[in-house]
Coordinates of C-alpha atoms in Angstrom, one line a residue:
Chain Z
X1 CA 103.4 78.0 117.9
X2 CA 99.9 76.4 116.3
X3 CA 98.9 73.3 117.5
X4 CA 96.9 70.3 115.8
X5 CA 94.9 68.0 116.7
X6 CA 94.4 66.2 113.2
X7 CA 91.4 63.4 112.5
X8 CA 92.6 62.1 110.1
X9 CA 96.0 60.5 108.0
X10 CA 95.5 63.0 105.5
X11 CA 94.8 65.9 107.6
X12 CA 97.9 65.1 109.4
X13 CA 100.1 65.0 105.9
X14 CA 99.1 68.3 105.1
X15 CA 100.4 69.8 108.0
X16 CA 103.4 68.0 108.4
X17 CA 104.1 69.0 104.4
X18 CA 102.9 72.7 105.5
X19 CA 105.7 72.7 108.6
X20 CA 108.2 70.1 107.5
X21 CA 110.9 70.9 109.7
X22 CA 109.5 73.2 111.8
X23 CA 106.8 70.9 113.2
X24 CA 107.0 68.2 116.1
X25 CA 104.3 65.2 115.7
X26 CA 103.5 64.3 119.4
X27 CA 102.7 60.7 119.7
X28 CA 102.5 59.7 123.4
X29 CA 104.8 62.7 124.4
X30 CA 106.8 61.3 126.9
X31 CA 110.2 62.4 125.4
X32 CA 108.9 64.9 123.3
X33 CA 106.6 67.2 126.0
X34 CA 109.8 68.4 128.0
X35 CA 111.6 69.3 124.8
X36 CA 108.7 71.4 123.5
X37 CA 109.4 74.7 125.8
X38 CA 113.3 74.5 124.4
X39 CA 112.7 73.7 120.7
X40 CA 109.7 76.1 120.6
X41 CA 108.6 74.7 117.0
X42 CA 106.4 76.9 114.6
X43 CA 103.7 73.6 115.1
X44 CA 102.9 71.0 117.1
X45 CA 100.7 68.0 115.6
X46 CA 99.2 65.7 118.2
X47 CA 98.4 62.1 116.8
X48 CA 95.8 61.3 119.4
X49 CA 92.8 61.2 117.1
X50 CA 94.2 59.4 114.1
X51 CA 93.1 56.1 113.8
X52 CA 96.7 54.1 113.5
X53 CA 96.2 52.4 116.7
X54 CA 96.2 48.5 116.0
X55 CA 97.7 45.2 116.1
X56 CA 96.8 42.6 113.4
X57 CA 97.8 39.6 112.0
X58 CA 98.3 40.2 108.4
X59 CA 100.3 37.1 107.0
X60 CA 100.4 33.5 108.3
X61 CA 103.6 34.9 110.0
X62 CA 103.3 38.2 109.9
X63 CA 102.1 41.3 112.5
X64 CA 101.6 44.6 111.5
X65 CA 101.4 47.3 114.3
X66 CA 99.8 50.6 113.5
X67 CA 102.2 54.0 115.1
X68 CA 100.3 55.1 117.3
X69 CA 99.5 52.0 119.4
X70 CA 100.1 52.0 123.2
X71 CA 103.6 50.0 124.7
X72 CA 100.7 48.8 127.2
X73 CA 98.5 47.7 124.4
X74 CA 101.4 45.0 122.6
X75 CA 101.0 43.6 126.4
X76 CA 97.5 42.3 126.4
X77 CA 98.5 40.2 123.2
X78 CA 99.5 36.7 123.6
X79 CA 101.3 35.5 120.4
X80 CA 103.3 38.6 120.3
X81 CA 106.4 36.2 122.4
X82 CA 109.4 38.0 122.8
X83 CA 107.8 41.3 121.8
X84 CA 105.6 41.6 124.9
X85 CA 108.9 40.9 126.8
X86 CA 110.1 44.0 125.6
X87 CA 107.4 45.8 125.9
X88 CA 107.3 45.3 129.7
X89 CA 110.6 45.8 129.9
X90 CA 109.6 49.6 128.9
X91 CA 109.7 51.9 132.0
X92 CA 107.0 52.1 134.0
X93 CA 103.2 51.5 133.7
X94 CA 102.3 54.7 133.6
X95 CA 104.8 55.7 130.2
X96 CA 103.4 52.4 129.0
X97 CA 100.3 53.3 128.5
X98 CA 101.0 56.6 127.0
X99 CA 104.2 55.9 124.7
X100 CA 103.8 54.3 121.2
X101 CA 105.5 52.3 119.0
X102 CA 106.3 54.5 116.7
X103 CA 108.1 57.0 119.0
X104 CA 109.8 54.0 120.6
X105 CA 111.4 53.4 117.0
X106 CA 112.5 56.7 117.0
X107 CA 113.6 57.3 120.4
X108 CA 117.2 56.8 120.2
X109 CA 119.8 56.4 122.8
X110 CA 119.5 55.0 125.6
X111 CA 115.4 54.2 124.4
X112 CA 113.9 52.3 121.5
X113 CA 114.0 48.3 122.9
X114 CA 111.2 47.8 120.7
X115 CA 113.2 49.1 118.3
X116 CA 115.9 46.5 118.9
X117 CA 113.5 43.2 118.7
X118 CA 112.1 44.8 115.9
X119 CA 115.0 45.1 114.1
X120 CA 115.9 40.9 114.0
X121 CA 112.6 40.5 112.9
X122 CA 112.8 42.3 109.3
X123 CA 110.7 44.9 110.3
X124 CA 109.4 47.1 107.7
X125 CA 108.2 50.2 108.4
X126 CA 105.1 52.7 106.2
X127 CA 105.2 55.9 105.9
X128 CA 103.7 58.0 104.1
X129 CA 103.8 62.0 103.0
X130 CA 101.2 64.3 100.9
X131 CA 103.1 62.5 97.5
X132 CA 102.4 58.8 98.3
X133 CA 103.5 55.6 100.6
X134 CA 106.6 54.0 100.6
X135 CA 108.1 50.8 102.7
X136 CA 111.2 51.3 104.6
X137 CA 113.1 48.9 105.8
X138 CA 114.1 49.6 109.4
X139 CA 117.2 47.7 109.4
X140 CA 118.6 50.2 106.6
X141 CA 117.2 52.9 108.5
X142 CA 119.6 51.8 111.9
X143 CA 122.6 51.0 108.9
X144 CA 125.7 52.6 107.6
X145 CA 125.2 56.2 108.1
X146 CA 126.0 57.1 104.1
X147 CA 124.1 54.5 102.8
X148 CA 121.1 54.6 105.0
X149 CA 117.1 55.9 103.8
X150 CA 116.6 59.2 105.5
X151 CA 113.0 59.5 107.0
X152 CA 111.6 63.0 105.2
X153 CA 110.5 65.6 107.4
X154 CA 106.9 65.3 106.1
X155 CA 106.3 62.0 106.4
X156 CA 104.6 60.2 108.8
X157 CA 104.9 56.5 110.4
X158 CA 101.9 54.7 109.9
X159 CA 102.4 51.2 111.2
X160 CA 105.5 48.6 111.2
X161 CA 104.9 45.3 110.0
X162 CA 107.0 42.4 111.2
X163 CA 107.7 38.6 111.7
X164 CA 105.6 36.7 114.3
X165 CA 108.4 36.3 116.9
X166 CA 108.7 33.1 118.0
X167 CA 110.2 30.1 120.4
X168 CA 113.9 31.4 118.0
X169 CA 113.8 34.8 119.2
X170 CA 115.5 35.8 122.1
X171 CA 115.3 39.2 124.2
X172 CA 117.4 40.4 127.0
X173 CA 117.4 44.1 128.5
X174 CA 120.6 44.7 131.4
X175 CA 119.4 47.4 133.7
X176 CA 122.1 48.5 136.2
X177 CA 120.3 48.4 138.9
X178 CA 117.2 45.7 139.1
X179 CA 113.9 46.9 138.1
X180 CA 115.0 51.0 137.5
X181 CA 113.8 49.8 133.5
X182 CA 116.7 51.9 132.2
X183 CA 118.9 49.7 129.8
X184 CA 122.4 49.7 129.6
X185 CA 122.1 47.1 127.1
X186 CA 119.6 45.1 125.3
X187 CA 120.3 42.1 123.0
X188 CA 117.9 41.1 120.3
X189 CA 118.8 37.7 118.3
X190 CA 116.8 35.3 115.7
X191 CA 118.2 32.1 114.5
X192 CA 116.9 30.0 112.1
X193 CA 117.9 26.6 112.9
X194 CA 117.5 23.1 110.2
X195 CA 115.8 19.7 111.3
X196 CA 119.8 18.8 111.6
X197 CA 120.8 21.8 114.3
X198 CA 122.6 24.1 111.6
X199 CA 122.0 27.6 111.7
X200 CA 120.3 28.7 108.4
X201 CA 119.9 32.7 109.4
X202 CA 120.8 34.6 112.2
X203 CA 119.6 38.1 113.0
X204 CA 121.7 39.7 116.5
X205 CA 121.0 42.9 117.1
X206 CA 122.2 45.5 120.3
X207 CA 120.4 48.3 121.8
X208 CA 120.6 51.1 124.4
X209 CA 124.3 51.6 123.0
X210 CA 124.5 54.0 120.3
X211 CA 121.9 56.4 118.8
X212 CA 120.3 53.5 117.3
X213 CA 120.0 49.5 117.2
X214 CA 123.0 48.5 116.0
X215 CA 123.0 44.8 114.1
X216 CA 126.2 42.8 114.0
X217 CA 126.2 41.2 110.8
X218 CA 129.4 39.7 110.8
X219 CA 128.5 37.7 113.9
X220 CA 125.5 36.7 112.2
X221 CA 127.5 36.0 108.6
X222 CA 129.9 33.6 110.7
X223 CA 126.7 31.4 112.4
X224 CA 125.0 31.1 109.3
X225 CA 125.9 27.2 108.4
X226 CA 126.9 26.6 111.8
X227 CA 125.9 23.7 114.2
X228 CA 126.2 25.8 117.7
X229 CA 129.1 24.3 120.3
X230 CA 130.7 25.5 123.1
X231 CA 133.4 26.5 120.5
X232 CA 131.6 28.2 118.0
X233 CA 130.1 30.3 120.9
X234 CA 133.2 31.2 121.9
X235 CA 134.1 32.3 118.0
X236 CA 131.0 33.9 117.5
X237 CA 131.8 36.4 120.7
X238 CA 135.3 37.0 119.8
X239 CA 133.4 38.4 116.3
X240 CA 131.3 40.5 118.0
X241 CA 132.2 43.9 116.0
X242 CA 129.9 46.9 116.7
X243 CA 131.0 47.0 120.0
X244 CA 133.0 49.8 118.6
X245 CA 130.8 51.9 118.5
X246 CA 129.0 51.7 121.9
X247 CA 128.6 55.0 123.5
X248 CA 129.2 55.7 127.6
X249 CA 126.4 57.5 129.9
X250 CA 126.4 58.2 133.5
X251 CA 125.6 54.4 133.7
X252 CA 127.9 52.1 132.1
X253 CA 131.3 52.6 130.1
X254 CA 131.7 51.7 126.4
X255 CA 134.2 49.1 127.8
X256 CA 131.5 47.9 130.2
X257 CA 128.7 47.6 127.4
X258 CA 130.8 45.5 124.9
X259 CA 132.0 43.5 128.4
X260 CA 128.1 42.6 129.1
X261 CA 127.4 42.2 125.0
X262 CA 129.5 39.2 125.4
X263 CA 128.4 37.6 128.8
X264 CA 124.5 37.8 127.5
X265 CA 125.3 36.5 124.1
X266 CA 126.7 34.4 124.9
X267 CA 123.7 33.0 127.2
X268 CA 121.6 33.2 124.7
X269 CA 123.3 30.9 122.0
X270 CA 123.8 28.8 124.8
X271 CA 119.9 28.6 125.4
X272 CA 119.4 28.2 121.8
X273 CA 121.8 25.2 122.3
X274 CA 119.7 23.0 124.6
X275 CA 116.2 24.4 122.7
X276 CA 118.3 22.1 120.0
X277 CA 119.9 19.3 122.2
X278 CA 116.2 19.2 123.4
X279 CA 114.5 19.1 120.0
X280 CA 117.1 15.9 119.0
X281 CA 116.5 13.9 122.7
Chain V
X1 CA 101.3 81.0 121.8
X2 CA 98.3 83.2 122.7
X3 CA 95.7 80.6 120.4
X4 CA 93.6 79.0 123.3
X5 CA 91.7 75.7 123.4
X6 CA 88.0 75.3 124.6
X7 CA 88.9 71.8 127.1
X8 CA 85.7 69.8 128.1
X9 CA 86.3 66.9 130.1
X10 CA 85.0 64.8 133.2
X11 CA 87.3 65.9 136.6
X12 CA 86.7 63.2 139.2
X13 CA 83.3 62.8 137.6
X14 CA 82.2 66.2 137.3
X15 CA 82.0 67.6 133.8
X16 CA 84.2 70.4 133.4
X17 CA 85.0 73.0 130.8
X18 CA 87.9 75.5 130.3
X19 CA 89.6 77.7 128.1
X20 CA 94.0 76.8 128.1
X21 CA 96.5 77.5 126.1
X22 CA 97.8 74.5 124.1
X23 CA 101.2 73.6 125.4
X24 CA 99.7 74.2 129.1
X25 CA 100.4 69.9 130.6
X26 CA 97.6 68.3 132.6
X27 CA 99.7 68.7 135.6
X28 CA 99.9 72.4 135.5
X29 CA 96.1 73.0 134.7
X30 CA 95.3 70.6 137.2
X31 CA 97.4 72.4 139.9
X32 CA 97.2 76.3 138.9
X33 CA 94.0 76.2 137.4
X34 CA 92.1 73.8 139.1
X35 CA 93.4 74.1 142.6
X36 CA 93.9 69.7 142.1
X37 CA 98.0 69.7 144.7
X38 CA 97.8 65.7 145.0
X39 CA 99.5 65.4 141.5
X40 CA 102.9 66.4 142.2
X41 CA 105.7 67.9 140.1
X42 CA 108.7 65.2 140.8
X43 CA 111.3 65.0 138.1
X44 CA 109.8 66.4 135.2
X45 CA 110.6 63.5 132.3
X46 CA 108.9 60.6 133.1
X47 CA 111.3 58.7 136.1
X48 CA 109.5 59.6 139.4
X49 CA 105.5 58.4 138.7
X50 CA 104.1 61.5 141.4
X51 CA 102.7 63.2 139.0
X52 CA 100.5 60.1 138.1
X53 CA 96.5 60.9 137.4
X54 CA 94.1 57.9 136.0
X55 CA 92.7 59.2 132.8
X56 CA 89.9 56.7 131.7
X57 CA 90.8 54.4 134.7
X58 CA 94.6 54.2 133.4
X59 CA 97.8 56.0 135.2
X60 CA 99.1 58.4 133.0
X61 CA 102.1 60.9 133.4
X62 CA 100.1 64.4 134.1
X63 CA 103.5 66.3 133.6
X64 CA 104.3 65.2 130.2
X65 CA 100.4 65.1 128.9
X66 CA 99.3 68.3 127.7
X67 CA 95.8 69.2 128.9
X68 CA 94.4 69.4 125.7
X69 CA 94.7 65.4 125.1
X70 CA 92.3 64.6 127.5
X71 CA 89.8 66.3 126.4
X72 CA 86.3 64.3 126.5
X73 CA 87.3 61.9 128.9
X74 CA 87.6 61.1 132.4
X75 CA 90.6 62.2 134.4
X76 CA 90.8 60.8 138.1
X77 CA 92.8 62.3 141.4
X78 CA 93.1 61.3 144.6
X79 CA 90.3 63.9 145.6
X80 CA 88.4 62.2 143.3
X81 CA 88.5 58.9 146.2
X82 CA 87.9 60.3 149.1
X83 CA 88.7 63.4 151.5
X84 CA 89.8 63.5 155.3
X85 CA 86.7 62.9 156.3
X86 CA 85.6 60.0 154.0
X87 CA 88.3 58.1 153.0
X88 CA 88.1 55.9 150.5
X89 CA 89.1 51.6 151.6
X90 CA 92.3 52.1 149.8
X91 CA 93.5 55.4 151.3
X92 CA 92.4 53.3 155.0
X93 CA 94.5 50.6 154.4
X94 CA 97.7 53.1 153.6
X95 CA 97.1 54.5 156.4
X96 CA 96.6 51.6 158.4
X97 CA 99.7 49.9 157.3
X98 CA 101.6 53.1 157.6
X99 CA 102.6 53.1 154.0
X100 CA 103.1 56.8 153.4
X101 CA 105.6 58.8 155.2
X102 CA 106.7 62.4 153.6
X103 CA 103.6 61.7 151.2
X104 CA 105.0 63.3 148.3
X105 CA 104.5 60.3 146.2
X106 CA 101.3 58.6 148.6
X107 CA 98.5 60.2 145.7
X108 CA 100.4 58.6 142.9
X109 CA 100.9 55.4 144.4
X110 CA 97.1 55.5 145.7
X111 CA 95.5 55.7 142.0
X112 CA 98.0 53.5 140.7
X113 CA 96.5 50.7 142.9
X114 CA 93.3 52.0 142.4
X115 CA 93.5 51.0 138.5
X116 CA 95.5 47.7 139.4
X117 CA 92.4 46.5 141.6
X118 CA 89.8 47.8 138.9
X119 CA 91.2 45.4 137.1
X120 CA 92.4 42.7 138.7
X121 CA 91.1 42.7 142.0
X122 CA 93.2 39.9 143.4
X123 CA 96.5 40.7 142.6
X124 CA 99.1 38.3 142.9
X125 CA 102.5 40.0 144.9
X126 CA 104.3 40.3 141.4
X127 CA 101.4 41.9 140.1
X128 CA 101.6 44.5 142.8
X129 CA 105.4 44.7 142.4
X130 CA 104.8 45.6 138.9
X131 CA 102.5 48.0 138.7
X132 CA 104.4 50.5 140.8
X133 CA 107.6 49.8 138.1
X134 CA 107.1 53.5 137.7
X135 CA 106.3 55.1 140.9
X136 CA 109.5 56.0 143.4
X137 CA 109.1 56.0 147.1
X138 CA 112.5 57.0 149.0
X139 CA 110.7 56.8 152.3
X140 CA 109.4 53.5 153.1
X141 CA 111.2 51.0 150.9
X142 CA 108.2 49.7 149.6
X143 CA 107.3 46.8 151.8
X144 CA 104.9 48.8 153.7
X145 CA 103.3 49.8 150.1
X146 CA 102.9 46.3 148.9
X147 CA 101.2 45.4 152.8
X148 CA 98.8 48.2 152.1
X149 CA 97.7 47.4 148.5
X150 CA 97.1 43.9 149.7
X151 CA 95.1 45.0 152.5
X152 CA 93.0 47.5 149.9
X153 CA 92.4 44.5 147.9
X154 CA 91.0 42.3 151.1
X155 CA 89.2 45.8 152.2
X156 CA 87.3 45.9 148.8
X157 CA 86.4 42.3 148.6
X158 CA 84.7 42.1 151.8
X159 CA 83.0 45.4 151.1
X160 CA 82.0 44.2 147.5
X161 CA 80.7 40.6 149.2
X162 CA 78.8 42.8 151.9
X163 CA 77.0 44.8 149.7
X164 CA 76.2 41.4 147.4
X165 CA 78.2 43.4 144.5
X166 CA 81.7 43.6 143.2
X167 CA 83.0 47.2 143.9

């Protein structure tokens, strides 16, 4: 087994396009340390000296967060809103200030609630291998498993840039038991709402239930053009669709997930329903 | 696996220097190599918190950091605070509120408040709640833990007004 300890982007490229498959990039290490021993890869790159550690504003409404930036680090920012919700909502403060965004996106099930809010807010994610940059977008990258963009095994996330969430975006995490930090569920949801209370876009995303986040488009197809009532609620959770695909653990049931996918979104259209009542009185 | 890394770095303020294998976590050198026992080896993946060391004045996970990441900078244990016969205000006031019992998770717990009251040093109670989010106790249900970090903070304060300094 080698090991790296690369300087530089480029430095890091040519190793991963050296390895490919065979290599394990090591951002924070907290899932990928104890899985080292088993996998026994022919290299191991550590990320710690690259400079991709940054938050920045880089449209009016825009944030771009480079891959290797702390979980404890999106915490110390104030106009990050729902996003440093999530971020706390990360284990505990110790993984915080070693795991980083972009291992969270790729952490999988039950992990990843960045990866969740992220998701509803059109993130977009750079990589980049020896042969150039490209964007991906990450809600493709969570999609249908046949049509989806594969991540190459030589490239590299460099940061994930992202709407400025704001007073629209919501962001629950269920833990099973109060303050353990392990999610049986999260919800993610955007709406974009007219001067006249109808729902322009909607963007409802689930987490810690399958290998990915999991958005529910037809739930968000049938708010779009909707004025939010008690009824349409009710309509919009009766649509609720990729609870199909939720997955058991030792902590909740399939059955149990889609059960509390209901009860929360249902509180969060609701809140979105007196930000609106509030907005009109 | 037999490559080795040269590891220079500051161990409770002393600068030290090494030669490790690469995949060799902090927790391991610090233990086997270093003779450091108040990290502990609890769970292995991140759940438990006892293996918890301050590495630039921030808790970090010394089981799943490998030694060769902290190279050049400042790793903290609790022998780094104080010793039996010199305890350091914080360890006092754990022991005065009797907020360790099997001590298996006491060092952890320890730094973590250590880098809670470096930075702020008057924690509110949810503060304190929070920043043990990732250190598990089974003995003493907590309370006693949250008494004794609020007792370190009063401790420090009244030593940092005494000597006309903040600690």
């Amino acid at each position: 087994m080698n090991i790296f300890i690369p300087k530089s982007v480029q430095e890091t490229l040519e190793i991963l396009n050296k390895y490919c498959s065979e290599c394990i990039i090591l951002g924070g290490g907290t899932l990928t340390v104890p899985m080292i021993s088993e996998l026994n890869p022919r290299a191991v790159i550590l990320l710690d000296k690259i400079p991709l550690s940054y938050i920045k504003q880089i449209e009016s409404k825009k944030i771009e967060i480079g891959s290797t930036t702390k979980i404890s680090s999106i915490m110390g920012h104030d106009n990050l809103g729902a996003l440093n919700i999530a971020a706390k909502s990360i284990s505990g403060w110790a993984i915080r200030n070693m795991a980083t965004v972009g291992g969270n996106i790729l952490a999988g099930f039950p992990w990843g609630d960045l990866a969740t809010l992220l998701t509803v807010l059109d993130a977009e994610l750079l990589v980049e291998s020896v042969n150039g940059e490209r964007v991906l977008d990450l809600g493709k990258l969570y999609g249908d498993e046949e049509k989806r963009p594969k991540l190459q095994s030589n490239e590299l996330i460099k940061s994930v840039s992202f709407l400025s969430p704001d007073s629209n975006t919501y962001f629950i995490k269920v833990e099973r038991f109060k303050g353990t930090k392990r999610g049986i569920l999260t919800i993610a949801t955007r709406l974009i709402i007219d001067k006249e209370g109808y729902i322009t876009a909607a963007r409802i995303a689930f987490g810690s239930a399958f290998y990915h986040p999991l958005r529910d488009k037809i739930v968000e197809e049938f708010l779009k053009g909707k004025m939010l009532s008690a009824d349409i609620i009710e309509k919009a959770l009766e649509k609720i669709s990729v609870s199909r695909l939720f997955l058991k653990d030792s902590l909740a049931s399939e059955q149990y997930r889609s059960k509390l996918a209901k009860i929360y979104l249902r509180r969060i259209l609701e809140s979105y329903m007196i930000q609106i009542s509030r907005r009109v009185t | 696996m037999n490559q080795k890394f040269t590891l220079e770095f500051y161990l409770n303020g002393r600068s030290t220097k090494a030669e490790i294998l690469p995949t060799m976590t902090l927790l391991d050198f610090l233990r086997e190599e270093l003779g450091i026992k108040s990290p502990k080896y609890g769970c292995g993946w991140g759940s438990c918190g006892a293996c918890t060391v301050l590495v630039d004045g921030n808790p970090i996970l010394s089981c799943l950091t490998f030694a060769i990441s902290v190279d050049g900078k400042h790793v903290t244990t609790l022998e780094g605070l104080g010793n039996s016969q010199n305890l350091h205000l914080i360890q006092k006031a754990f022991l005065e509120s009797f907020a360790s019992q099997c001590g298996f998770c006491t060092p952890a717990i320890i730094l973590v408040t250590k880098a809670l009251l470096d930075k702020k040093p008057q924690p509110t109670e949810q503060d304190i709640i929070d920043s043990l989010d990732g250190n598990l106790c089974r003995c003493t249900g907590y309370l006693s833990i949250i008494s004794a970090i609020k007792k370190s903070s009063e401790l420090l304060l009244k030593q940092g007004e005494k000597n006309g300094r903040s600690w």
